[in-house]
CSV table of N, CA and C in Angstrom, one decimal:
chain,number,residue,atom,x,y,z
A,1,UNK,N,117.5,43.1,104.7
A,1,UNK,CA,116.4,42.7,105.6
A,1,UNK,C,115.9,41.3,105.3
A,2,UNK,N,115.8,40.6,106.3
A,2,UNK,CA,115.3,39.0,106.1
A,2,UNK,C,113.8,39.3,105.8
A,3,UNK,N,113.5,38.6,104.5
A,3,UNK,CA,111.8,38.7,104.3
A,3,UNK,C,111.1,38.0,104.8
A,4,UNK,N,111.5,37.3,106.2
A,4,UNK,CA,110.8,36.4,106.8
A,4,UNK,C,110.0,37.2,108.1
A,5,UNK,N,111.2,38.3,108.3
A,5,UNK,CA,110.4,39.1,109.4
A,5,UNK,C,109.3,40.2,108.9
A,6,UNK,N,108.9,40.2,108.0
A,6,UNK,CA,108.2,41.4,107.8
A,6,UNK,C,106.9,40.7,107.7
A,7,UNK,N,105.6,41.3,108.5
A,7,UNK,CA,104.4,40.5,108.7
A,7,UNK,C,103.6,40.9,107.2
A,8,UNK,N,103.1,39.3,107.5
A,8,UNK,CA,102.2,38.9,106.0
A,8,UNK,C,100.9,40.9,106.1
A,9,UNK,N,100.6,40.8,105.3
A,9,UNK,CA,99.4,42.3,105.1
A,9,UNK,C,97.8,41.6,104.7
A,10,UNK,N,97.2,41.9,106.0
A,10,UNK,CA,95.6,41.8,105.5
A,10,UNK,C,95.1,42.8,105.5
A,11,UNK,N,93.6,43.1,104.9
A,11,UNK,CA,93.3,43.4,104.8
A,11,UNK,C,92.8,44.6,105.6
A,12,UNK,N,92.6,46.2,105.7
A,12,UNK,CA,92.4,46.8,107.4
A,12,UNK,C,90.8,46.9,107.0
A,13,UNK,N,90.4,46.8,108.2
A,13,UNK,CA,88.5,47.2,108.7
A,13,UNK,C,88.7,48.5,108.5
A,14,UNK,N,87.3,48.9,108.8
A,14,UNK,CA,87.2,50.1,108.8
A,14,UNK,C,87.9,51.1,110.3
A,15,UNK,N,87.2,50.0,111.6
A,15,UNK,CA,88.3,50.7,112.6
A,15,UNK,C,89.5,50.9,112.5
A,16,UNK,N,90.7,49.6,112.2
A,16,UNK,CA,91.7,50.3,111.6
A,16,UNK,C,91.7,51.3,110.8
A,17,UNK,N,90.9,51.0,109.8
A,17,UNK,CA,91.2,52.7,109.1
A,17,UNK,C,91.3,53.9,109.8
A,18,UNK,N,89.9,54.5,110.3
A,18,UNK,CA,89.5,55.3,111.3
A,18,UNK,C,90.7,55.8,112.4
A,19,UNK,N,91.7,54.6,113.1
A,19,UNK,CA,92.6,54.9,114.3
A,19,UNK,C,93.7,55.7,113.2
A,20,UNK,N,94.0,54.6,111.8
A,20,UNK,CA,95.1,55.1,110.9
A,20,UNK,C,94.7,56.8,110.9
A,21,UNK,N,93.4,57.3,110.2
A,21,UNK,CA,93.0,58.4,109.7
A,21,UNK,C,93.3,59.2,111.4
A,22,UNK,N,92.9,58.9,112.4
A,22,UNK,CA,92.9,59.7,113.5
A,22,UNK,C,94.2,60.1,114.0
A,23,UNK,N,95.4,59.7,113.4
A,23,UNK,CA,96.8,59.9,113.5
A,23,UNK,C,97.4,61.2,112.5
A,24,UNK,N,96.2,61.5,111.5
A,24,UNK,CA,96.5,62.9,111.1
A,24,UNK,C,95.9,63.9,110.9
A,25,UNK,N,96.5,64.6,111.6
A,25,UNK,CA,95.1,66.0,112.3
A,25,UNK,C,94.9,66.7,111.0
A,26,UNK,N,93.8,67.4,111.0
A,26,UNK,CA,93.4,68.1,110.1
A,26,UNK,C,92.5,69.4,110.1
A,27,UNK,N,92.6,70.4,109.9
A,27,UNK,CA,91.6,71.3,109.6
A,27,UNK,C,90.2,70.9,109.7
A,28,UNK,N,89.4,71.8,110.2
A,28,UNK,CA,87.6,71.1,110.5
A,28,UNK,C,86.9,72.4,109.4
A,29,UNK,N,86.4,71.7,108.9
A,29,UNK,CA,85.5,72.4,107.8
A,29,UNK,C,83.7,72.1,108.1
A,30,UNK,N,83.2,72.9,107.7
A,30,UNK,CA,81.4,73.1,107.9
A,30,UNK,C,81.1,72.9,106.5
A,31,UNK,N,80.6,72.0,105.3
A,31,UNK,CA,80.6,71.9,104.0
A,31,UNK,C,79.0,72.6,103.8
A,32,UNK,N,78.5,73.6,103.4
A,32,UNK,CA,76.9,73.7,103.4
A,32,UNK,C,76.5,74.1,102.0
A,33,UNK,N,75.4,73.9,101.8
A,33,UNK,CA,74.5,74.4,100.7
A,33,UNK,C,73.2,74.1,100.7
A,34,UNK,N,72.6,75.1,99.7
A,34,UNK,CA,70.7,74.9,99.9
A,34,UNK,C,70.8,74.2,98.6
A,35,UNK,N,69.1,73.0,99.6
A,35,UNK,CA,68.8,72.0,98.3
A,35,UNK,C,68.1,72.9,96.9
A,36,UNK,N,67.7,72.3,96.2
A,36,UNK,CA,66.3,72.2,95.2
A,36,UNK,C,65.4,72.5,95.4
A,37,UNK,N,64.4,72.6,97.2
A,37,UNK,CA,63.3,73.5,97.2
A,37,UNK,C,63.7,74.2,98.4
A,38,UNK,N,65.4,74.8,98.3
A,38,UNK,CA,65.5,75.7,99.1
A,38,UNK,C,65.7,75.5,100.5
A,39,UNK,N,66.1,74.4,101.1
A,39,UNK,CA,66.6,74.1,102.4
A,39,UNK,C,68.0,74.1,102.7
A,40,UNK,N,68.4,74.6,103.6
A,40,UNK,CA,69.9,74.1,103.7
A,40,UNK,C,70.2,72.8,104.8
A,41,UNK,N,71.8,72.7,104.2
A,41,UNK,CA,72.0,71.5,104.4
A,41,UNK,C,73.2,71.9,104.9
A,42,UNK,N,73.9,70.8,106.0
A,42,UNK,CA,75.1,71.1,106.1
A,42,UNK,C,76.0,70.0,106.7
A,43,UNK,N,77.5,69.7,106.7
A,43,UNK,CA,77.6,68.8,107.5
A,43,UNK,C,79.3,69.1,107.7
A,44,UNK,N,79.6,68.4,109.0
A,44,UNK,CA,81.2,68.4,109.7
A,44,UNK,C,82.1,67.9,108.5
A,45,UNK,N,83.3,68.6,107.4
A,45,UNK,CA,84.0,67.5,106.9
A,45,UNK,C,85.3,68.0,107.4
A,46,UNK,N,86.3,66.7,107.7
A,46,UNK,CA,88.0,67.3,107.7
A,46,UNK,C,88.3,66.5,106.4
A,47,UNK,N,87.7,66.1,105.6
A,47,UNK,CA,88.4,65.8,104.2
A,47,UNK,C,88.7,66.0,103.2
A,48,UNK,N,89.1,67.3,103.3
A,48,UNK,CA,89.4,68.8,102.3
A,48,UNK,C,90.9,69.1,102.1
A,49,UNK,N,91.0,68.9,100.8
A,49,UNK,CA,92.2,69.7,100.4
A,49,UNK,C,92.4,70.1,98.9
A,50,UNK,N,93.2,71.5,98.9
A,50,UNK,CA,93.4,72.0,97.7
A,50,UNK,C,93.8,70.9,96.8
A,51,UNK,N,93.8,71.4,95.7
A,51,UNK,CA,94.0,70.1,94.4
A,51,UNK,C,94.9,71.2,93.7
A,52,UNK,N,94.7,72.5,93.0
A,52,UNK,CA,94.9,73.0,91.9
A,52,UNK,C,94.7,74.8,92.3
A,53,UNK,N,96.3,75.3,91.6
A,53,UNK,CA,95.9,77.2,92.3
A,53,UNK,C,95.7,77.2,90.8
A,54,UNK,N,95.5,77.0,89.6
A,54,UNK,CA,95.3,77.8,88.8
A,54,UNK,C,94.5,76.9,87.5
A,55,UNK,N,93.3,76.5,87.3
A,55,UNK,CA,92.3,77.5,88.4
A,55,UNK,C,92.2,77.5,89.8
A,56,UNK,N,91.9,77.9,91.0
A,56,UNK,CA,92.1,77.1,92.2
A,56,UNK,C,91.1,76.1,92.2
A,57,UNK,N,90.9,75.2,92.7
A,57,UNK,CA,90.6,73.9,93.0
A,57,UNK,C,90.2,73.3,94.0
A,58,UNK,N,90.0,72.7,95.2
A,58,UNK,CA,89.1,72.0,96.6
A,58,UNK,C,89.0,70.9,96.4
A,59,UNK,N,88.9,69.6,96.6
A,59,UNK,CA,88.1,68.3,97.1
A,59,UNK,C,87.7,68.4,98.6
A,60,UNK,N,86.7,67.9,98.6
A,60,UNK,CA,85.4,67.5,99.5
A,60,UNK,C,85.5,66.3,99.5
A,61,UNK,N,85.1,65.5,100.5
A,61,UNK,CA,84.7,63.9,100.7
A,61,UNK,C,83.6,64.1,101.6
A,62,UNK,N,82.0,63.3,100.9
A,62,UNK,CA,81.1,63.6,101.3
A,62,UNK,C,80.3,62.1,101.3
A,63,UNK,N,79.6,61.7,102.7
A,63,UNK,CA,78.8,60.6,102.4
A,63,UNK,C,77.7,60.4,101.6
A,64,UNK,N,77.9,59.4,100.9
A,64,UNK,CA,76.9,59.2,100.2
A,64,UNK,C,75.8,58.9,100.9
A,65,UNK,N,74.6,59.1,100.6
A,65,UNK,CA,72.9,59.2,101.3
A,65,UNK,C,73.1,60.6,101.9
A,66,UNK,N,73.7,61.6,102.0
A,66,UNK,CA,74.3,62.7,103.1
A,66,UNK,C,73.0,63.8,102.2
A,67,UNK,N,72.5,64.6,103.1
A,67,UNK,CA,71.2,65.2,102.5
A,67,UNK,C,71.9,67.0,101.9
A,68,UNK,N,73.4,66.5,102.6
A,68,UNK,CA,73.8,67.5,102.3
A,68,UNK,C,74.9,67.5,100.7
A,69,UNK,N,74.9,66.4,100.8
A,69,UNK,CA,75.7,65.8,99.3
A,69,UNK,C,74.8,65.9,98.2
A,70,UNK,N,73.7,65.4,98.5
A,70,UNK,CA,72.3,65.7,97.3
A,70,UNK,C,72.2,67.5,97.1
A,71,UNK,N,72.7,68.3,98.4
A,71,UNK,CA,72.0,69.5,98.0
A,71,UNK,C,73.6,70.1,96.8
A,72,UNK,N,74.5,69.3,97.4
A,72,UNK,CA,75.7,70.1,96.5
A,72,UNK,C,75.4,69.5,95.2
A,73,UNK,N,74.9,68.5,95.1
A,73,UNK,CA,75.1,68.0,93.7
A,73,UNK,C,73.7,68.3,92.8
A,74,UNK,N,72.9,68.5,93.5
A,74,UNK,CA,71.6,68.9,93.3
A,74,UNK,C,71.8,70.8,92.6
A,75,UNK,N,72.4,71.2,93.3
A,75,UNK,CA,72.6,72.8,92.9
A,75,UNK,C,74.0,73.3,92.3
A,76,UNK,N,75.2,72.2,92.2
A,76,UNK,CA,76.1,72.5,91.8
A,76,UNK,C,76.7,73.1,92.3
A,77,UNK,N,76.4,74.0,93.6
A,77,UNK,CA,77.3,74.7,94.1
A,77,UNK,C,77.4,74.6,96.2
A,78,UNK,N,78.1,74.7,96.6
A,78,UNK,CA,78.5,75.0,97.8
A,78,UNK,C,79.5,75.5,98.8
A,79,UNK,N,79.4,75.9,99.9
A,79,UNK,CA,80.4,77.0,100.3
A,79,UNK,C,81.1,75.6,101.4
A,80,UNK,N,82.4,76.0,101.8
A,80,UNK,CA,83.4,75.3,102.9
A,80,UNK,C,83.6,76.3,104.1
A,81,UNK,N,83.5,76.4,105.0
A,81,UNK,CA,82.9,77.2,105.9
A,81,UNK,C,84.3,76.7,106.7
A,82,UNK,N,85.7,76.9,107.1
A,82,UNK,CA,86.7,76.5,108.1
A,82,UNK,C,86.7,77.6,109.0
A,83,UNK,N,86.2,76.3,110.2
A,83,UNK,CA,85.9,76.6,111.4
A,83,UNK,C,87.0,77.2,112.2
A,84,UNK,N,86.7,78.1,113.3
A,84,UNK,CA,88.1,78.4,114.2
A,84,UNK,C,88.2,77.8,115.8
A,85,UNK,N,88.8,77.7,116.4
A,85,UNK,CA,89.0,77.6,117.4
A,85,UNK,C,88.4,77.7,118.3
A,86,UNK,N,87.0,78.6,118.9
A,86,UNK,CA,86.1,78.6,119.3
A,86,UNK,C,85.2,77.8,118.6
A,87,UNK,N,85.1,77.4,117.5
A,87,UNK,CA,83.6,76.6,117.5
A,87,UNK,C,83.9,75.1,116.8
A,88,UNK,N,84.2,74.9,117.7
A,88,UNK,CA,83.8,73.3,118.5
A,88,UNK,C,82.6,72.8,118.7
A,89,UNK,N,81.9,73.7,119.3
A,89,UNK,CA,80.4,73.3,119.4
A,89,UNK,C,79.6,73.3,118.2
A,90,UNK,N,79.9,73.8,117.3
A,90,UNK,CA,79.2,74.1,116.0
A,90,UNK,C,79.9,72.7,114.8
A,91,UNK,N,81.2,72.2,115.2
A,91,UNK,CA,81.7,71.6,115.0
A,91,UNK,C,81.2,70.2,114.9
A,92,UNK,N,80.6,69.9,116.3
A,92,UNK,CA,80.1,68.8,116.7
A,92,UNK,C,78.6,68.9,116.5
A,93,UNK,N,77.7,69.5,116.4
A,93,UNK,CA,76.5,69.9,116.3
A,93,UNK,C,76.6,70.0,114.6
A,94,UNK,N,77.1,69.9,113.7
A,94,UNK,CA,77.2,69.6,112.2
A,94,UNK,C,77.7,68.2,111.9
A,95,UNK,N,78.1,67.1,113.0
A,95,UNK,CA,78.5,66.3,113.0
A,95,UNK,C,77.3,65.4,113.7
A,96,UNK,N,76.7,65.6,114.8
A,96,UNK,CA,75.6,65.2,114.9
A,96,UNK,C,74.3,64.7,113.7
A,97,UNK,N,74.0,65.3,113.1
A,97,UNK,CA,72.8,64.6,112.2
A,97,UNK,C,71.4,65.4,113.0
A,98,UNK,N,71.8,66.7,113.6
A,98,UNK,CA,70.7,67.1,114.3
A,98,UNK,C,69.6,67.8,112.9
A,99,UNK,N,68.7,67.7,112.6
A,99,UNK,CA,68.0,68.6,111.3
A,99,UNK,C,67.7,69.7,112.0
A,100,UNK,N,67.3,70.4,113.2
A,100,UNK,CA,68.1,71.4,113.3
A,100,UNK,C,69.0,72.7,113.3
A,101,UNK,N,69.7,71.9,113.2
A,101,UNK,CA,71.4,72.6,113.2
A,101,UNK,C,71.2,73.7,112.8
A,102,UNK,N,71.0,74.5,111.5
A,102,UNK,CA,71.0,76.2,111.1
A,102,UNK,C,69.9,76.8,112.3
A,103,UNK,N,69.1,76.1,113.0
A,103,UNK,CA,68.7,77.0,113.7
A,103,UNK,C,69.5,77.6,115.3
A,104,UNK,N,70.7,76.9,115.6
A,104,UNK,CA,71.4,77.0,116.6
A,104,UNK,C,72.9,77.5,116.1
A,105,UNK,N,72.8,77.9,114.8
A,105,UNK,CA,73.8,78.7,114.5
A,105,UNK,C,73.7,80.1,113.5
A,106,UNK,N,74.6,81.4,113.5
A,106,UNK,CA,73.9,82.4,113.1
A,106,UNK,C,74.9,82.0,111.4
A,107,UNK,N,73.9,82.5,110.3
A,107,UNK,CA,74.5,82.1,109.1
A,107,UNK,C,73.4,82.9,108.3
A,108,UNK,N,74.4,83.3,106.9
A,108,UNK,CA,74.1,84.0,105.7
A,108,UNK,C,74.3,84.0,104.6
A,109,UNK,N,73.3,83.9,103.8
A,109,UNK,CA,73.6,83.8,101.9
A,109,UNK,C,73.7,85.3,101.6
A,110,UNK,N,73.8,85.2,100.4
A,110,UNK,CA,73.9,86.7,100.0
A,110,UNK,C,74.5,86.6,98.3
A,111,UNK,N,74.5,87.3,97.2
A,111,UNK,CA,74.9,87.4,96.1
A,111,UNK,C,75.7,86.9,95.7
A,112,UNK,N,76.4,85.8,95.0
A,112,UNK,CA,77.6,85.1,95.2
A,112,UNK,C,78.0,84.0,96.1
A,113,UNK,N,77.2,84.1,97.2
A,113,UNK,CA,77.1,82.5,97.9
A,113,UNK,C,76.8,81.7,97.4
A,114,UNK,N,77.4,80.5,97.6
A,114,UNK,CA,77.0,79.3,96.9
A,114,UNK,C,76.6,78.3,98.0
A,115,UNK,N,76.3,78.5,99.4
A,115,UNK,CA,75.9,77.9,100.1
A,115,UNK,C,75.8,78.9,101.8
A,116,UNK,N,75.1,78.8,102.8
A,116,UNK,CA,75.7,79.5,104.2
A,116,UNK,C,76.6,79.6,104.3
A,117,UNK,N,76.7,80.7,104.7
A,117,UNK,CA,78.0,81.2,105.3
A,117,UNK,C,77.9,81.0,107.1
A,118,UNK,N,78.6,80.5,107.9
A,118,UNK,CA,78.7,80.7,109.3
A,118,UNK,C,79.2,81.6,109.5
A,119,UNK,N,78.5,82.7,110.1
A,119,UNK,CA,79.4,84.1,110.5
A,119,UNK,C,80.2,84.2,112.0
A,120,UNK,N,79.9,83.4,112.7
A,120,UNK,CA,80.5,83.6,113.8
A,120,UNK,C,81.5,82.6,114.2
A,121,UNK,N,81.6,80.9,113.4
A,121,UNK,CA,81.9,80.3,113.7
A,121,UNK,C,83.1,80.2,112.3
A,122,UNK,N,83.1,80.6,111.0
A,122,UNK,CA,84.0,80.3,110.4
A,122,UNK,C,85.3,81.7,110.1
A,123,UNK,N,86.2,81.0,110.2
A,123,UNK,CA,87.2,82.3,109.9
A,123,UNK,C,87.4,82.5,108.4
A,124,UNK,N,87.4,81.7,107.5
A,124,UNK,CA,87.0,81.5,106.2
A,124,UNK,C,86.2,80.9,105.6
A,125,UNK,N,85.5,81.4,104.2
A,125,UNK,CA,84.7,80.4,103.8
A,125,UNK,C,84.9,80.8,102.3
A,126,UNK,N,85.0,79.5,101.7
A,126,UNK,CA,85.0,79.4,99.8
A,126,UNK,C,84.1,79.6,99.4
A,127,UNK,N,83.3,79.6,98.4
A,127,UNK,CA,82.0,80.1,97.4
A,127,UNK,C,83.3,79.2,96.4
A,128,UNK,N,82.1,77.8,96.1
A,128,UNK,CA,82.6,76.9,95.4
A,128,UNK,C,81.5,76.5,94.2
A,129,UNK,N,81.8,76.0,92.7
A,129,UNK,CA,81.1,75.6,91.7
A,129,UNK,C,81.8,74.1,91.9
A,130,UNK,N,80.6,73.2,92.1
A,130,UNK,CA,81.2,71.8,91.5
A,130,UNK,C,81.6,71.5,89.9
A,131,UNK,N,83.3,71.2,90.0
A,131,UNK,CA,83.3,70.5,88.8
A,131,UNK,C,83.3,69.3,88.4
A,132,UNK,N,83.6,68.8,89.2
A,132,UNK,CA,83.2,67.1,89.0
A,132,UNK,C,83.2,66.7,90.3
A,133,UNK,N,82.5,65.4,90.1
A,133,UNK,CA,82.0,64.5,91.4
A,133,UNK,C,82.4,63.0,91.2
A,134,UNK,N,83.3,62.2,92.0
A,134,UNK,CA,83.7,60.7,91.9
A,134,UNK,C,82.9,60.4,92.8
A,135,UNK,N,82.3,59.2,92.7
A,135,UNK,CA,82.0,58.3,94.0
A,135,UNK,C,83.2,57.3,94.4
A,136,UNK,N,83.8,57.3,95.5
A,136,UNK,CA,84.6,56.2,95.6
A,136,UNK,C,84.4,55.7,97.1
A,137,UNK,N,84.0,54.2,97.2
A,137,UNK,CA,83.3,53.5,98.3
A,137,UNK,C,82.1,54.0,99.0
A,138,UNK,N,82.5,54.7,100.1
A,138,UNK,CA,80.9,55.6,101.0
A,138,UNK,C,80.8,56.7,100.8
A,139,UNK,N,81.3,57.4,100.4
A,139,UNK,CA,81.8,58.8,100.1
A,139,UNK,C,81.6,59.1,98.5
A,140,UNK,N,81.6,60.2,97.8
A,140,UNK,CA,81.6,61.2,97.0
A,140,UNK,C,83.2,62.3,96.9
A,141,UNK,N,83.9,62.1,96.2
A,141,UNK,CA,85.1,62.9,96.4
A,141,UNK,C,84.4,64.0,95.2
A,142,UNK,N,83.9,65.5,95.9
A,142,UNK,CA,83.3,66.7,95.0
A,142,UNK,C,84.9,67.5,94.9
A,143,UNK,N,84.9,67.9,93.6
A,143,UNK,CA,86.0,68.6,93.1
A,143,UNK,C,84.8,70.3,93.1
A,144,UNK,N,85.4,71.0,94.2
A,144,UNK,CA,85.1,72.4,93.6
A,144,UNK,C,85.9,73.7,93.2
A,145,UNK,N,85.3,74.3,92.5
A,145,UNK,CA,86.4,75.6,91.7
A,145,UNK,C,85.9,76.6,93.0
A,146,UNK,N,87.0,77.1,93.4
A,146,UNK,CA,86.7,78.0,94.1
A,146,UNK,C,86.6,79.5,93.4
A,147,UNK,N,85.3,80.0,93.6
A,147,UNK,CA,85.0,81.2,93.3
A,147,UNK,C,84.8,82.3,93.6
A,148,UNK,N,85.1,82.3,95.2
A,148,UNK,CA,84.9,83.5,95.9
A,148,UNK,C,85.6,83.0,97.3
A,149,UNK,N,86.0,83.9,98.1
A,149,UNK,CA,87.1,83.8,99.0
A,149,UNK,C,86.3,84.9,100.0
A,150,UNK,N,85.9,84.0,101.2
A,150,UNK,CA,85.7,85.5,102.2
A,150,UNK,C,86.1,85.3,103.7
A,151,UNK,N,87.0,86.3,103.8
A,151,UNK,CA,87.7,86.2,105.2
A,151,UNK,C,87.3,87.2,106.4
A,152,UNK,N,87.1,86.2,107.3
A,152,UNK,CA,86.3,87.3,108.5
A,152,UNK,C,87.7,87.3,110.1
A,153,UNK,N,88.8,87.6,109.5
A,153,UNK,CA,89.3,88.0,110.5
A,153,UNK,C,90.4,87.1,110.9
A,154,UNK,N,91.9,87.7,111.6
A,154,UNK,CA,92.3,86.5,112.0
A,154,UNK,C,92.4,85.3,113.0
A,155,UNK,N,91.9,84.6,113.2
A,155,UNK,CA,91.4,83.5,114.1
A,155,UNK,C,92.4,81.9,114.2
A,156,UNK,N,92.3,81.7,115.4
A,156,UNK,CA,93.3,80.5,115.4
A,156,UNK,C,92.4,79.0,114.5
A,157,UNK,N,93.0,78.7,113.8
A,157,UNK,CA,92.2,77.4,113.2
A,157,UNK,C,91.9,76.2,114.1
A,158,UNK,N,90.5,75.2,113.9
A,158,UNK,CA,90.2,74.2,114.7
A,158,UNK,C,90.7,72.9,114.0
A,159,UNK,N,91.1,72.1,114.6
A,159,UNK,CA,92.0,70.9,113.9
A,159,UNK,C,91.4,69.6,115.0
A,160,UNK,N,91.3,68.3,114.4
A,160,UNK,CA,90.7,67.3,114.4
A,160,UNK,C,91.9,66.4,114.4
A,161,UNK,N,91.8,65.3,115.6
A,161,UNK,CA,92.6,64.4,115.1
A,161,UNK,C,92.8,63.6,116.3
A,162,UNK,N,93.3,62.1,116.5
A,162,UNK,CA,93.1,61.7,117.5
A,162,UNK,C,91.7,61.6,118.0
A,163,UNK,N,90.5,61.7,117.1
A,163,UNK,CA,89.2,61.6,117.6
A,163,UNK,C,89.0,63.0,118.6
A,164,UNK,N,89.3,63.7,118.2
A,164,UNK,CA,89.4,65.2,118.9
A,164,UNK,C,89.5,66.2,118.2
A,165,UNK,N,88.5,67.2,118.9
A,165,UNK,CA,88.7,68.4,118.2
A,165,UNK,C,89.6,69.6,119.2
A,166,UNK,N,90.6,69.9,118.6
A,166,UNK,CA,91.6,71.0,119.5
A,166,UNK,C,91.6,72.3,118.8
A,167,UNK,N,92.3,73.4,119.8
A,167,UNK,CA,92.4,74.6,118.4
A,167,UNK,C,94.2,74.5,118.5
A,168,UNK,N,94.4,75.0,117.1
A,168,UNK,CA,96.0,75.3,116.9
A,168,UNK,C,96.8,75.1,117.7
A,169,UNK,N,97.7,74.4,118.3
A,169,UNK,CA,98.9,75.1,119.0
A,169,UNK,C,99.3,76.4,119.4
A,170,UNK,N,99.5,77.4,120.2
A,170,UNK,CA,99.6,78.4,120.4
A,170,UNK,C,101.4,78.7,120.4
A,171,UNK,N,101.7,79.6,119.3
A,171,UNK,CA,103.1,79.7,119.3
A,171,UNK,C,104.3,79.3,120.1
């Protein structure tokens, strides 16, 4: 290949980034947990992926100033709540910045939660311990152990991408 044709590389903005990132779809996740005096917190992430089955493992990517990043890191623990196919709306309403939000969705703690559970809207959800937390740029990359596993049923998964939220492909 002539090295004359290959274009010089600057730097990408953040919109480039964003179009790059929007070219690969991903799973929609609900990240939640209650603060320090007991509030919960919650917010839209698709930047989740296993790390490690033994022990199992998660990364999170969470904004920094995010009131919901203070409550994970503030408590150490929180739940990943993956959303299904119907809830879209719950999707975007966790993505909003409405303070709000747990009140237009039905959700539960219970013995072993480490943050809300969405009952109607997630087909799975982890009960996670943070083990460590990077900051890298705007974000927080949280490493959690996953400690409990609860599944409500089989449900088509909701997936993000192209600036869209769609459910699964259907066979």
């Amino acid at each position: 290949m002539n090295e004359s044709t290959i274009p010089t590389p600057v730097p990408a903005t953040p919109d480039q980034f964003r179009t790059l990132m929007s070219g690969f779809p991903t799973g929609v996740a609900v990240v939640t947990a209650t603060d320090t005096i007991g509030v919960e917190r919650g917010m839209t992430c698709s930047s989740l992926c296993g790390v490690s089955l033994d022990p199992p493992v998660l990364l999170v990517c969470l904004r920094v100033g995010s009131p919901t990043l203070e409550a994970v890191l503030g408590r150490g623990t929180f739940a990943v709540n993956l959303l299904h196919a119907d809830a879209r709306p719950t999707a975007e309403l966790f993505a909003s910045g409405d303070p709000h939000r747990f009140d237009e969705v039905v959700w539960e703690t219970g013995p072993g939660a480490a943050g809300p559970h969405l009952v109607r809207d997630a087909h799975t959800v982890a009960d996670c311990g943070v083990r460590s937390a990077q900051p890298v740029g705007d974000h927080v990359t949280v490493y959690g152990e996953v400690r409990r596993v609860t599944r409500r049923g089989e449900r088509i998964p909701l997936l993000y991408g192209l600036r869209q939220f769609r459910p699964w492909p259907e066979r």
